[in-house]
CSV table of C-alpha atoms in Angstrom, one decimal:
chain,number,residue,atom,x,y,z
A,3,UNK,CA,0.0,0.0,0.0
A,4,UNK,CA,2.9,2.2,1.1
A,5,UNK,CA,4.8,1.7,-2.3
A,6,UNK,CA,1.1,2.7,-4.2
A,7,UNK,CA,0.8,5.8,-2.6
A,8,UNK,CA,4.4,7.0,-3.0
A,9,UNK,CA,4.0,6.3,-6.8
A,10,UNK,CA,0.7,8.5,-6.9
A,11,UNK,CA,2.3,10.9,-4.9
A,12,UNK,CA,5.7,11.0,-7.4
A,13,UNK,CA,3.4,11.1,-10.7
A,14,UNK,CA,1.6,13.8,-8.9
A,15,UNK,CA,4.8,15.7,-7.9
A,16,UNK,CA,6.2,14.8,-11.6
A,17,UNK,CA,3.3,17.7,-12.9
A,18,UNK,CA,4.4,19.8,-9.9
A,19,UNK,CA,8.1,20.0,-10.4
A,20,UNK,CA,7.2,20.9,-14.3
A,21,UNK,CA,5.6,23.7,-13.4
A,22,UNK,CA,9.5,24.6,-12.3
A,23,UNK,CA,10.6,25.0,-15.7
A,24,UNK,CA,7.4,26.7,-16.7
A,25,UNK,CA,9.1,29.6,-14.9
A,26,UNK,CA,10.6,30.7,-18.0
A,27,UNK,CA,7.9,30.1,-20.8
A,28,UNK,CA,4.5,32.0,-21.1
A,29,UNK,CA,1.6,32.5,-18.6
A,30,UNK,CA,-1.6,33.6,-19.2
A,31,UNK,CA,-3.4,37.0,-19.8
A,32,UNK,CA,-4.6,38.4,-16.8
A,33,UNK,CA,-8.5,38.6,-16.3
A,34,UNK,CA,-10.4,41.7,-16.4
A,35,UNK,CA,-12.3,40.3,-13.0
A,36,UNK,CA,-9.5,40.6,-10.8
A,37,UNK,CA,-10.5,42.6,-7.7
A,38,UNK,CA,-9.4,42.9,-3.9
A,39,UNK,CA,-11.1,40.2,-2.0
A,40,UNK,CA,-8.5,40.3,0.9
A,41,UNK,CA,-11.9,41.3,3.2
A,42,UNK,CA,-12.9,37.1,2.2
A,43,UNK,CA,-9.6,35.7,2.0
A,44,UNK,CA,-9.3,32.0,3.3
A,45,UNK,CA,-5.6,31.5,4.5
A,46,UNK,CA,-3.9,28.5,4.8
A,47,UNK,CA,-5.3,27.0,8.2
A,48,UNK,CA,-3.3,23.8,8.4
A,49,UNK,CA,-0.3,23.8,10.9
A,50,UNK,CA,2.9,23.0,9.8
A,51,UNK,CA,6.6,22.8,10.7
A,52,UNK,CA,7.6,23.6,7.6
A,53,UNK,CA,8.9,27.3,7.5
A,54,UNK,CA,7.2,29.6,5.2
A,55,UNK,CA,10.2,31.6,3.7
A,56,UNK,CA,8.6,35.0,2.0
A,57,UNK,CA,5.3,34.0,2.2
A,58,UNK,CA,4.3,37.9,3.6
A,59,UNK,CA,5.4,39.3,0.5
A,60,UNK,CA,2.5,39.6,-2.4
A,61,UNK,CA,3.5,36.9,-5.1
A,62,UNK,CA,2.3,34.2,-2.1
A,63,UNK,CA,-0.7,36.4,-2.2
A,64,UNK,CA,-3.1,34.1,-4.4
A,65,UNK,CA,-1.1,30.7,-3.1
A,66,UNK,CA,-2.0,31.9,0.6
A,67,UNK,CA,-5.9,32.5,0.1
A,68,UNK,CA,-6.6,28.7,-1.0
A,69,UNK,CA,-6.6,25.9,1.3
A,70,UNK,CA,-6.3,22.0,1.1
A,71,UNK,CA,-9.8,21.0,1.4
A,72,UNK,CA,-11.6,24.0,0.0
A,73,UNK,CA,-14.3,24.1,-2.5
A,74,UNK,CA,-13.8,25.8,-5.9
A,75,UNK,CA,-16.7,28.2,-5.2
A,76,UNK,CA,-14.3,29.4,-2.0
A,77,UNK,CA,-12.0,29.1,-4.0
A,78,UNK,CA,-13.4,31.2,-6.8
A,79,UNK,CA,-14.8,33.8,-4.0
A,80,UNK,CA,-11.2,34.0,-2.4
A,81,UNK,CA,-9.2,34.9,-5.2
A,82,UNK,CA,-12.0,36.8,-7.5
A,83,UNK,CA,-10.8,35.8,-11.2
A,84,UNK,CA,-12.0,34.0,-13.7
A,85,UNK,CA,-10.0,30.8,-13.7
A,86,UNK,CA,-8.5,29.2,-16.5
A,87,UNK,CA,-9.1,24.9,-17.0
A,88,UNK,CA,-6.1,23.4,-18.2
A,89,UNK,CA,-5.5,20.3,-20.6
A,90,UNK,CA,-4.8,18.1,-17.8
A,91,UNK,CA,-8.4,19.6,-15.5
A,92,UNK,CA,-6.8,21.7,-13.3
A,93,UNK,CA,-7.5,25.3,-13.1
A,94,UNK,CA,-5.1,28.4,-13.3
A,95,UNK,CA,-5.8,31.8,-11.5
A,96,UNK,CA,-3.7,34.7,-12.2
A,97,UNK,CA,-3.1,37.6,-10.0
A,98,UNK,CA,-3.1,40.3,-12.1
A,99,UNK,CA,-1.4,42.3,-9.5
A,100,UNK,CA,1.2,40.5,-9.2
A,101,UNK,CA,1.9,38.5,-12.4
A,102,UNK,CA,1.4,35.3,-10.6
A,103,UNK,CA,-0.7,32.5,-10.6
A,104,UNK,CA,-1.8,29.2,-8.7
A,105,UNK,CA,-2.7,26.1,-10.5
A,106,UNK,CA,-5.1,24.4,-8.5
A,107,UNK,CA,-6.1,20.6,-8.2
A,108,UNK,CA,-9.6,19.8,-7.5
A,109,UNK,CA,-11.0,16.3,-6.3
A,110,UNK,CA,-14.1,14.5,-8.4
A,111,UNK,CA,-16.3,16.2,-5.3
A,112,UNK,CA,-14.9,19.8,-5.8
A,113,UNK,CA,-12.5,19.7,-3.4
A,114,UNK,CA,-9.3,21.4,-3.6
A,115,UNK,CA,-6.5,18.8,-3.3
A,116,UNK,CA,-3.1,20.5,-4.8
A,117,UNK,CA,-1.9,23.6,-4.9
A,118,UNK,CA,1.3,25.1,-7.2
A,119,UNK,CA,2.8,28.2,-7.2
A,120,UNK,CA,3.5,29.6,-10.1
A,121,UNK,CA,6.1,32.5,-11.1
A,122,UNK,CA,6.6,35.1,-13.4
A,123,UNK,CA,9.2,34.1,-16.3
A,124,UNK,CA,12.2,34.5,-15.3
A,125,UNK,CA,11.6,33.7,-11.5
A,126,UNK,CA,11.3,37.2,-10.4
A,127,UNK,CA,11.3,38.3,-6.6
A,128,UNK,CA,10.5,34.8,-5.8
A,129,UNK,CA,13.9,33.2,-7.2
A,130,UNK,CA,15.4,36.2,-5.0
A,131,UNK,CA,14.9,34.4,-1.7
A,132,UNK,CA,16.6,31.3,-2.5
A,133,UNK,CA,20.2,31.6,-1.3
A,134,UNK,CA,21.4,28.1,-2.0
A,135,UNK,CA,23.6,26.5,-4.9
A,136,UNK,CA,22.7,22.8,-5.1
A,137,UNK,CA,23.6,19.9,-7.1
A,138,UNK,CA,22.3,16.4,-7.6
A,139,UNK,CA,24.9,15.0,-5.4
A,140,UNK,CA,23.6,16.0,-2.6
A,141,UNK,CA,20.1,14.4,-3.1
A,142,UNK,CA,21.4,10.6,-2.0
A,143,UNK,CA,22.4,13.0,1.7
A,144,UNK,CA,18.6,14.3,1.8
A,145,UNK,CA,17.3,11.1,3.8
A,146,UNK,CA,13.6,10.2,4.7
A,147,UNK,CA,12.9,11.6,8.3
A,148,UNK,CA,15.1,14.7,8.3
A,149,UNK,CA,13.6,17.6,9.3
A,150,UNK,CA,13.8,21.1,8.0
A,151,UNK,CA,16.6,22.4,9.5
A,152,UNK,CA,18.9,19.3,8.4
A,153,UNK,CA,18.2,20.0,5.0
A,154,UNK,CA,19.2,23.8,5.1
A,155,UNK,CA,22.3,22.5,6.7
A,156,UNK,CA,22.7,20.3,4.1
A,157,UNK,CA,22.1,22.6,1.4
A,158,UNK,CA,23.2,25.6,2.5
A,159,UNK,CA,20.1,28.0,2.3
A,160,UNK,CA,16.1,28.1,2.2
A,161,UNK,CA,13.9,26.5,0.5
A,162,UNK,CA,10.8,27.7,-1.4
A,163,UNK,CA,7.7,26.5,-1.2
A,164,UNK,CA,6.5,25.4,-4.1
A,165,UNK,CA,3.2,23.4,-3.5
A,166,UNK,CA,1.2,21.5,-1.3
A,167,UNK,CA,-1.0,18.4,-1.6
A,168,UNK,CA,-2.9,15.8,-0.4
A,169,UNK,CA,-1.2,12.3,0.4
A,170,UNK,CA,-3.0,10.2,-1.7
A,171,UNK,CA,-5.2,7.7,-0.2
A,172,UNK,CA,-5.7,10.1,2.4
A,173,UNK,CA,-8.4,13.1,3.0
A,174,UNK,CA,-6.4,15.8,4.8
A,175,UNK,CA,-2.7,14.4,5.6
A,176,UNK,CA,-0.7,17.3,3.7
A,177,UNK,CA,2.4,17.2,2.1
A,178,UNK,CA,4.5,20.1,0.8
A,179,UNK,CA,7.1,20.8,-1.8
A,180,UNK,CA,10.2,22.9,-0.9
A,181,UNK,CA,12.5,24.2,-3.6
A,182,UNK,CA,16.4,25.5,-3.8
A,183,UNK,CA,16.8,27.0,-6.4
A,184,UNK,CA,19.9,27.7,-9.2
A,185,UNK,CA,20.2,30.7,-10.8
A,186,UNK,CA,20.1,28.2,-13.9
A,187,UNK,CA,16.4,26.9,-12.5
A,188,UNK,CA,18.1,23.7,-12.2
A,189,UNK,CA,16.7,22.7,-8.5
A,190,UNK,CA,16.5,20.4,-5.8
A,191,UNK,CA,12.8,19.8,-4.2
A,192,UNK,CA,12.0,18.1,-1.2
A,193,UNK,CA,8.6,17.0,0.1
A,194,UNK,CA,7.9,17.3,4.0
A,195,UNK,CA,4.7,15.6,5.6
A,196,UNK,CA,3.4,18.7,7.1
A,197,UNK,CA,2.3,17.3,10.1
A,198,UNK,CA,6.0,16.0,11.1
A,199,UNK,CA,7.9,18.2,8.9
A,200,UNK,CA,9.9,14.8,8.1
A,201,UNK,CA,12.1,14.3,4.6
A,202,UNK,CA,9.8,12.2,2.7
A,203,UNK,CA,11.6,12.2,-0.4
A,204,UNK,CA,13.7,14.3,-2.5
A,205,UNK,CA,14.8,15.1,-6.3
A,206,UNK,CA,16.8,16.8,-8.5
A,207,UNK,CA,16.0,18.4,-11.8
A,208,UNK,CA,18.4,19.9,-14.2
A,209,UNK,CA,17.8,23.1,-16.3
A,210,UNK,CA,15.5,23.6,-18.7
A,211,UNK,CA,16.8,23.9,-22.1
């Protein structure tokens, strides 16, 4: 059962991770319906150990207003734009504030069960905060159970939070994505159960070219 859910969760973190490269391609036109619905904002309610590095400044604006287990009509409400349904069923906000946008995940009863950050080309202020080099030698000395601070040590700088999820097979155990960053967009991501903050797995990916 264990190994079933890790490969759901890896083919789900697969789509994740490619939204990494995305970071220097194109991004959709922002909607004429965007408006300030900070008053009804939903933030993140889950606790978690896992530190969230810039998350006060506005491109986590539209990331920070949907929630695991929300439906799309909060979700809708929240963020006030027309959203955009993908190839693959998910749907894409934009802030058009910002020049951001969240890809969001819904379950087959309207549920919200992933959510990705996604960054202006070119990484922007976002790609600012990471102050690691990494390399894919290091991933083999990014073990399951480490916590947080191990992996900074390891790596030498912050990560970025790049998504969070469901566990699959689950209803509300979350798991989120942390990435460091190259000035390349090669990058390292590691996935933390959020209730333990615990190394579940890690990976590298090499630039886009």
């Amino acid at each position: 059962m264990k190994d079933k859910k890790f490969t759901r969760l890896m083919m789900v973190l697969i789509v994740v991770l490619g939204v990494l490269v995305m970071v220097t391609g194109c991004f959709p036109n922002g909607s004429d319906n965007s408006k300030d619905n900070d008053s009804m904002a939903t933030s993140e309610s889950e606790a978690s150990p896992i530190p969230k590095i810039g998350q006060d400044q506005p491109f986590y604006s539209f990331y920070n207003k949907v929630a695991i287990n929300q439906t799309k009509a909060e979700v809708d409400s929240a963020l006030g734009v027309e959203p955009v349904m993908d190839t693959d069923g998910s749907y894409l906000y934009y802030d058009e504030s910002t020049g951001y946008s969240i890809n969001v995940f819904y379950s087959a009863g309207g549920l919200v069960t992933t959510k990705v950050l996604i960054v202006v080309a070119g990484g922007g202020e976002w790609i600012k905060l990471s102050t690691a080099t990494v390399a894919e030698s290091q991933v083999p000395q990014i073990t399951e159970g480490m916590n947080y601070d191990q992996v900074k040590n390891i790596l030498g700088g912050e990560g970025l939070e790049l998504a969070a999820m469901i566990y699959p097979g689950t209803k509300d155990k979350i798991v989120y994505t942390l990435v460091w960053v190259n000035s390349d967009f090669s990058s390292l991501s590691v996935t933390f159960d959020g209730e333990t903050g615990k190394v579940l797995f890690s990976e590298y990916r090499n630039a886009p070219v």
